Coordinates of C-alpha atoms in Angstrom, one line a residue:
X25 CA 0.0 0.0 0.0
X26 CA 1.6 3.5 -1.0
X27 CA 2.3 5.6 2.0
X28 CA -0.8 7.8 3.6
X29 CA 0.4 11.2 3.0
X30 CA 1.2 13.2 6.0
X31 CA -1.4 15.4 7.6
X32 CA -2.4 19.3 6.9
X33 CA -1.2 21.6 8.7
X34 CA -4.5 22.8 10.8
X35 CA -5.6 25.7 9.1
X36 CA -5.3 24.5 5.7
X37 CA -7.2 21.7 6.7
X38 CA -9.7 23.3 8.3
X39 CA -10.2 25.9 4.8
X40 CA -10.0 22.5 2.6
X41 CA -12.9 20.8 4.7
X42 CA -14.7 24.4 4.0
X43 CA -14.2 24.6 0.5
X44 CA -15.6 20.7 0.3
X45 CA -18.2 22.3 1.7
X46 CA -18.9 24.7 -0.7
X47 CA -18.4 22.5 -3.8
X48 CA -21.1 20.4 -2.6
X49 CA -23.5 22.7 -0.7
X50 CA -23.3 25.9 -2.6
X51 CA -22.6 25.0 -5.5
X52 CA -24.8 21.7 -5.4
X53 CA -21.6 19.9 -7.6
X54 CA -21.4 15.9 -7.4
X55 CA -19.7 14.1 -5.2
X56 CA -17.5 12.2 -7.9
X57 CA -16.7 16.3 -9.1
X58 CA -16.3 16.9 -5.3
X59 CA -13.6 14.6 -4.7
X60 CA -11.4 15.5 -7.5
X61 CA -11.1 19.1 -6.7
X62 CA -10.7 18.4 -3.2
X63 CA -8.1 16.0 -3.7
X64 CA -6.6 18.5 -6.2
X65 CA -6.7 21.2 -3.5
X66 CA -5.0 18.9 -1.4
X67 CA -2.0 18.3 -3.7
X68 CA -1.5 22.1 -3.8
X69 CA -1.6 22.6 0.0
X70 CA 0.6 19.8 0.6
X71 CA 3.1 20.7 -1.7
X72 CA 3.0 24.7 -0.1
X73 CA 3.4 22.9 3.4
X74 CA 6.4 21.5 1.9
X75 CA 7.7 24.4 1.5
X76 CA 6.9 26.1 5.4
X77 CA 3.5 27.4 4.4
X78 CA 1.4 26.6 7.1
X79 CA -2.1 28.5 6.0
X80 CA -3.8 29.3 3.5
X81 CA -2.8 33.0 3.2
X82 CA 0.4 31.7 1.8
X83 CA -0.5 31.0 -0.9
X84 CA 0.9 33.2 -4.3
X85 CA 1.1 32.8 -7.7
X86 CA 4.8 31.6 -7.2
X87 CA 3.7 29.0 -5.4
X88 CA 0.5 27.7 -7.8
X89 CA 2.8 27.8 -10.6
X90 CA 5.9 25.7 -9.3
X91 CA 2.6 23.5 -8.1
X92 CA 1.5 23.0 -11.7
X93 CA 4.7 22.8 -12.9
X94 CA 5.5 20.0 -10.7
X95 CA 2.4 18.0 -11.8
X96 CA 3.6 18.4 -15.2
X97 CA 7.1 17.1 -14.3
X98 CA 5.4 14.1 -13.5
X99 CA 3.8 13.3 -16.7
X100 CA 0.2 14.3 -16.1
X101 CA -2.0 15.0 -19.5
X102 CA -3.1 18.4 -20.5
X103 CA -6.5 17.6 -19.3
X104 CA -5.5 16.5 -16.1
X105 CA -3.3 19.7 -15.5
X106 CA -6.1 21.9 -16.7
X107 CA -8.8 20.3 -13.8
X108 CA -6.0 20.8 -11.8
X109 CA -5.8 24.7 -12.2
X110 CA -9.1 24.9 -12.5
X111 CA -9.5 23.4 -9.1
X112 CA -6.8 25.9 -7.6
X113 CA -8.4 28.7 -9.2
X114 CA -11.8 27.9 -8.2
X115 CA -10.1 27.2 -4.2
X116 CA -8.4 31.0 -3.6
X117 CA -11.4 32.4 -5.4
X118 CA -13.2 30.8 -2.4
X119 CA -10.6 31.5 0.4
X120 CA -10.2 35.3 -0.8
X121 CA -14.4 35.8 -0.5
X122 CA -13.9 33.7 2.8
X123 CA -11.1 35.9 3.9
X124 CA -8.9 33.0 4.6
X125 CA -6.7 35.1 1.4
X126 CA -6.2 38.4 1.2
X127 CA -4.9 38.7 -2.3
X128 CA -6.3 36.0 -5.0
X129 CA -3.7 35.1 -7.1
X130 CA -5.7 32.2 -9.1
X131 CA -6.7 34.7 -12.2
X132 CA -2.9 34.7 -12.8
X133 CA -2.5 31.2 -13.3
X134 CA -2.7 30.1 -16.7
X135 CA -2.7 26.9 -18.2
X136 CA -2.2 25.2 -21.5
X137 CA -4.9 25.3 -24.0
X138 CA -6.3 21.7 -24.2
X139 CA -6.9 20.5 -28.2
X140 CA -10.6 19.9 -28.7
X141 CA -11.2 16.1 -30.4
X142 CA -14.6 15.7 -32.3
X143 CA -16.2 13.4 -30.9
X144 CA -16.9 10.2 -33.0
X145 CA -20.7 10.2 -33.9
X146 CA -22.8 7.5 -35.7
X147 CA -24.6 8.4 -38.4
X148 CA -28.4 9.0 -38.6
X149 CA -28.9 5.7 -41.0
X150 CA -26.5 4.0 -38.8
X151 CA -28.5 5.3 -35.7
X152 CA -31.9 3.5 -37.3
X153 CA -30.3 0.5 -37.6
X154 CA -28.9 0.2 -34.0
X155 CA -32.5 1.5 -32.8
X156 CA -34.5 -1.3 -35.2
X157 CA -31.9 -3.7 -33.9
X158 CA -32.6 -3.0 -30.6
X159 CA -36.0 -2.6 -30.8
X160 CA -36.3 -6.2 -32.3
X161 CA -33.7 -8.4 -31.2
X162 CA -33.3 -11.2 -28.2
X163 CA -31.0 -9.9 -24.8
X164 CA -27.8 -12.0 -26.4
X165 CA -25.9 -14.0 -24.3
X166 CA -23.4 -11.2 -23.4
X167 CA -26.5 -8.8 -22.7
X168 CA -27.7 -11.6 -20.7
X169 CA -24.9 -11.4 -18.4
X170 CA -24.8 -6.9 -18.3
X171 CA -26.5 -7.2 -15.1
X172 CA -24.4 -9.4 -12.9
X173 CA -21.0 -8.6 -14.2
X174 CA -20.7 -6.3 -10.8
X175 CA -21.4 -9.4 -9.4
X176 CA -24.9 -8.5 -7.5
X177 CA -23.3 -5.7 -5.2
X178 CA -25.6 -1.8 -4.9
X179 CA -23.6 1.1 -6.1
X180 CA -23.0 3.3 -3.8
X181 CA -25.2 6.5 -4.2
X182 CA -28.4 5.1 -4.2
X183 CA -30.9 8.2 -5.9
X184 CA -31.2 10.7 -8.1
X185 CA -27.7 12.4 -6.6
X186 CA -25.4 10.7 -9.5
X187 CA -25.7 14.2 -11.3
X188 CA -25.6 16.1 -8.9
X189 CA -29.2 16.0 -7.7
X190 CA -30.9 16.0 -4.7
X191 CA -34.3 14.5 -5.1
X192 CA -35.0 11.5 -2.7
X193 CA -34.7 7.9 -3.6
X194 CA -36.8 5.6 -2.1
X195 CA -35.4 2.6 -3.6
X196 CA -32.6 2.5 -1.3
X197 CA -30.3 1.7 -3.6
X198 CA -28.5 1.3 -7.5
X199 CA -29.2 -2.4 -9.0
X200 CA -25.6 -2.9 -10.8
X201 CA -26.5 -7.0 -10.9
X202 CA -29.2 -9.4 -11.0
X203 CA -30.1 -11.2 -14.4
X204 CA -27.2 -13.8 -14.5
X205 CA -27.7 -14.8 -11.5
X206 CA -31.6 -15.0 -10.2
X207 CA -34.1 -16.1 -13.2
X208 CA -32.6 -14.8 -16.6
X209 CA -34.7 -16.5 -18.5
X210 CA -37.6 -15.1 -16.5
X211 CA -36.5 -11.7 -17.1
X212 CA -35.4 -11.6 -20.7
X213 CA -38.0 -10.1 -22.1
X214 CA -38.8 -7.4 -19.4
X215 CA -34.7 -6.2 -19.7
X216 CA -35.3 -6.5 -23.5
X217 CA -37.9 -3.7 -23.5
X218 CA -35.8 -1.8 -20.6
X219 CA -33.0 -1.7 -23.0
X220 CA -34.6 -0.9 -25.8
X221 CA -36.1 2.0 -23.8
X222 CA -33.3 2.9 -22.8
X223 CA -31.5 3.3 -26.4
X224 CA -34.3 5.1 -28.0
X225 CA -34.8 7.9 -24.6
X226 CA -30.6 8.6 -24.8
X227 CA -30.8 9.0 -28.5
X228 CA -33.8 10.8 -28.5
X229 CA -32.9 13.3 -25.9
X230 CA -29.4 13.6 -25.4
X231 CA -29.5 13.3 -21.7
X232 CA -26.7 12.1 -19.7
X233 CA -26.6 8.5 -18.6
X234 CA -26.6 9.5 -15.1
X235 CA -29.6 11.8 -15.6
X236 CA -31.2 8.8 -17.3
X237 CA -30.4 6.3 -14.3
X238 CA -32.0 9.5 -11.7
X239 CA -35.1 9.6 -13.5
X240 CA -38.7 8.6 -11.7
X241 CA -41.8 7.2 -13.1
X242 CA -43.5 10.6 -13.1
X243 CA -40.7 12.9 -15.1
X244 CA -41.8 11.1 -18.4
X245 CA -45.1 13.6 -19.7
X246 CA -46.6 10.9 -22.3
X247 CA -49.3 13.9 -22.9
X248 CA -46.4 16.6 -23.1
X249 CA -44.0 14.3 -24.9
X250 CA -41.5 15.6 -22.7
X251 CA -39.1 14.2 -19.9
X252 CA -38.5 16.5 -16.2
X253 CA -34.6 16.0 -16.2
X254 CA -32.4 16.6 -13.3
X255 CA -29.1 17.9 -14.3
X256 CA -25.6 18.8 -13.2
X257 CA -25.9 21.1 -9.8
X258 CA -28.9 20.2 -9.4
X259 CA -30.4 22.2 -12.5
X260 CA -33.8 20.9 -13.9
X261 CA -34.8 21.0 -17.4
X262 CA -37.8 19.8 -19.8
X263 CA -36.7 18.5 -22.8
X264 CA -38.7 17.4 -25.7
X265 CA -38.9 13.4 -26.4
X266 CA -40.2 12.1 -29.9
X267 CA -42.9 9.9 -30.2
X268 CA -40.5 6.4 -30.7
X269 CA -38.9 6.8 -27.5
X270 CA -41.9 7.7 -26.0
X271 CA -43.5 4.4 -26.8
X272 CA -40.8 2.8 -26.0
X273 CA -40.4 3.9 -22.3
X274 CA -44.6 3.4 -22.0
X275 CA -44.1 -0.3 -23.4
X276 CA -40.9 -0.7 -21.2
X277 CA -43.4 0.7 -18.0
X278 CA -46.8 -1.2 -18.9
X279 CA -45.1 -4.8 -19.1
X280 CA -41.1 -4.7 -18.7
X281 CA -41.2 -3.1 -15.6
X282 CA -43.9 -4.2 -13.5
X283 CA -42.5 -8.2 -12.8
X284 CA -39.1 -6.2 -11.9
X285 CA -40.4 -3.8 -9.4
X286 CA -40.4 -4.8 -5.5
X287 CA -41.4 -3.3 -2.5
X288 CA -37.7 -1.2 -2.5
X289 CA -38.4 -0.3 -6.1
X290 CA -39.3 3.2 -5.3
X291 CA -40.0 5.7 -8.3
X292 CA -37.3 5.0 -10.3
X293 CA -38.3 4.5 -14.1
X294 CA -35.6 2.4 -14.9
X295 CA -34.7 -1.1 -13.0
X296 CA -32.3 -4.0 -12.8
X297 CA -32.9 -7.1 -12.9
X298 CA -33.4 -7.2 -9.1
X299 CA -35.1 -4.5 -8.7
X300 CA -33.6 -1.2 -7.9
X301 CA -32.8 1.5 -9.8
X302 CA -30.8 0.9 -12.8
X303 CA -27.0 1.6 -12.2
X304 CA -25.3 4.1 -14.6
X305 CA -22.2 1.1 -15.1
X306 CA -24.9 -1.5 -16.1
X307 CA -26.7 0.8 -18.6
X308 CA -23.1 1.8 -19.9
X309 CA -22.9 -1.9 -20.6
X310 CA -25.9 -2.1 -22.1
X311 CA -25.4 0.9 -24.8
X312 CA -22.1 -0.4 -25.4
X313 CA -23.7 -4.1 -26.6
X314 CA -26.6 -2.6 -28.7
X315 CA -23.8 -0.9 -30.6
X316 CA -21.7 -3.9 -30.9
X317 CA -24.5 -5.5 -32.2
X318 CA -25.1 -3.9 -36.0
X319 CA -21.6 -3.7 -37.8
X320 CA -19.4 -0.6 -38.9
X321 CA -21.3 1.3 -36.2
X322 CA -18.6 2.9 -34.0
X323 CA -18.7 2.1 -29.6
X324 CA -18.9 5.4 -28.5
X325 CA -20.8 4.0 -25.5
X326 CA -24.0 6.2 -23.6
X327 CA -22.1 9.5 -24.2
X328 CA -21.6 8.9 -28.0
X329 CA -25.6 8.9 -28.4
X330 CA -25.2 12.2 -26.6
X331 CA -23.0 13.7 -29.2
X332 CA -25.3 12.3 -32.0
X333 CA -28.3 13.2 -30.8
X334 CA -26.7 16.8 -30.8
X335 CA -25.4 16.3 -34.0
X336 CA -28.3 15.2 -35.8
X337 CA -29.8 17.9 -34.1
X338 CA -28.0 20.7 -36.1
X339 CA -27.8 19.1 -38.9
X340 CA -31.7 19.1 -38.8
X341 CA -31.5 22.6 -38.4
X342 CA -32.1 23.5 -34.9
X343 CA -30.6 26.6 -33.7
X344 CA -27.0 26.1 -31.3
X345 CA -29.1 28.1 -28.4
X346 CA -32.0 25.5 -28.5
X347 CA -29.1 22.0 -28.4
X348 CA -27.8 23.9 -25.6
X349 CA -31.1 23.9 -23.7
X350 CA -31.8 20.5 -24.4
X351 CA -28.6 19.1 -23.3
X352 CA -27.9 21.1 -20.2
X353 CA -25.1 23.1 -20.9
X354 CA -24.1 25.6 -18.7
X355 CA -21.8 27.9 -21.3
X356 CA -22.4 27.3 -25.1
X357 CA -18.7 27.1 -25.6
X358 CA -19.7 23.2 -24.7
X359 CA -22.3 22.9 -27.7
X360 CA -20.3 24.5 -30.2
X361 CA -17.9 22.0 -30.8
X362 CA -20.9 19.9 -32.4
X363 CA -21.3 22.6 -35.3
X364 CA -17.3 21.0 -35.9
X365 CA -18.5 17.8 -36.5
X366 CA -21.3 18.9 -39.2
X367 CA -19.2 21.3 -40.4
X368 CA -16.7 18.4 -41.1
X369 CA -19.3 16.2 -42.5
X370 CA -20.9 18.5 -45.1
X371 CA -17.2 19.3 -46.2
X372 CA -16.5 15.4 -46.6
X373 CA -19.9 15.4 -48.7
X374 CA -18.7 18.4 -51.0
X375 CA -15.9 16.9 -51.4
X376 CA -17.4 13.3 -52.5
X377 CA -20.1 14.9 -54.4
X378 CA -19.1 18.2 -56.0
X379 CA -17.2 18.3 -59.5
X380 CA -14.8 20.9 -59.1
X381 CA -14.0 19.9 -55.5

């Protein structure tokens, strides 16, 4: 086991408990988003205590830099290193409000700019195909198995908090196992449906798989043809839901997920084979397969249908403002690297198609 790292000195551990605070109080952030800035914090404070800094107020701009540049030393990706910044900047923005700094030095503290990759994005006839497939098909043998490969245990989390969320789970619980192990044969055509629901509501919305896992019974308006969404920070949105996915979801409720559902059920619209609310890992696995399934299609798991449905979206002709309400963006900046990818596609079709190309 790699050595526990020694402890802060008292008042920077009593302004990095605060700031953990904040993150997930204030500023209603996940736990999983929590955690890595926290333990970002933490490097920087224990590389400043390194150095005879014993609170917070030490901190300067010398010191965040040979921070960063130390973390860079040691191989870390551009990604990484940017978080890491980030993280900084967003903790002495804290600490200066707080008074714990007098002087912020985080706006000085650049970092490299990270290269965008496009995403890789299935086409809309290859999109039809996976959706028909899924729609149609028998739970293969390795989609027989999605459910119990965590071998039966909960997730921790247990409720709608995996975005960042805070409305109560009654359900006590994530189901990341079941159908391997306890009646698959029973269940095959109930998980069937699920999945198939579960393909057609990503594609058709965009959300995030852990939005989709936090959903209830009641966020689906079959009247509306909309879905309530519960989104990063605990921001709620409506978005629209066409009329496949929509009957998808009601056949999934009216007959897959009635002989699922126990007492500990709760309102989750989604379940696992034993019961609870469908873990984000197990409906990964499940994307992943229906992909797999119809060749040429490229595995760009639950977060791939995200990118197409935004894709397909613009080059439908929706407006960049209107993608950006539907997938939850907080800046734009995040939906404009979509208008890339069909900006990259219509050139490839020029190109193909046009004489004097």
């Amino acid at each position: 086991m790699p050595p526990r790292p020694a402890p802060l000195p008292e008042h920077m551990q009593a302004a990095l408990g605060g700031f953990g605070r904040h993150l997930a109080a204030e500023r209603g952030l996940s736990p999983h988003t929590v955690r890595a800035y926290t333990g970002d914090v933490r490097s920087l404070l224990e590389h400043a205590a390194q150095g005879g800094i014993t609170a917070p107020d030490g901190l300067d701009i010398t010191v965040l830099r040979r921070w960063l540049a130390g973390q860079h030393g040691t191989g870390h990706a551009r990604a990484t290193l940017a978080r890491r910044a980030a993280a900084a900047r967003a903790f002495t923005a804290w600490a200066s409000a707080g008074g714990w700094l007098r002087r912020d030095p985080g706006p000085l503290l650049g970092t490299a700019k990270i290269p965008r990759r496009l995403p890789q994005v299935p086409r809309q006839d290859q999109m039809a195909a996976v959706l028909s497939a899924a729609g149609s098909f028998p739970r293969s043998r390795s989609a027989r198995g999605q459910d119990s490969s965590s071998g039966g245990q909960d997730a921790d989390g247990g409720g709608r908090s995996s975005s960042g969320g805070s409305r109560d789970n009654s359900g006590g619980g994530q189901d990341a196992g079941g159908d391997g192990q306890d009646g698959t044969r029973g269940t095959e055509a109930e998980l069937a449906l699920r999945d198939a629901a579960i393909m057609e509501l990503l594609y058709a919305t965009g959300i995030r798989v852990s939005e989709l896992c936090g959903l209830d019974i009641d966020d689906l308006d079959e009247g509306r043809n909309t879905v309530r969404v519960l989104g990063k920070g605990g921001r709620e949105r409506t978005v629209p839901v066409g009329l496949p996915a929509v009957r998808a979801v009601a056949a999934w409720r009216r007959a897959g997920r009635p002989p699922l559902a126990r007492p500990g059920s709760g309102p989750a619209l989604f379940l696992g084979a034993r019961g609870r609310r469908l873990d984000p890992r197990t409906a990964r696995r499940v994307v992943h397969a229906r992909l797999a399934a119809v060749v040429g299609v490229p595995d760009s798991g639950p977060h791939g249908l995200r990118h197409a449905a935004a894709t397909h979206l613009l080059e439908g002709g929706a407006d960049l403002r209107s993608v950006q309400e539907i997938l939850g963006h907080a800046s734009l900046a995040s939906t404009q690297i979509y208008t890339h990818v069909s900006v990259e596609r219509l050139t490839a079709a020029y190109r193909q198609a046009h004489p004097r190309a």
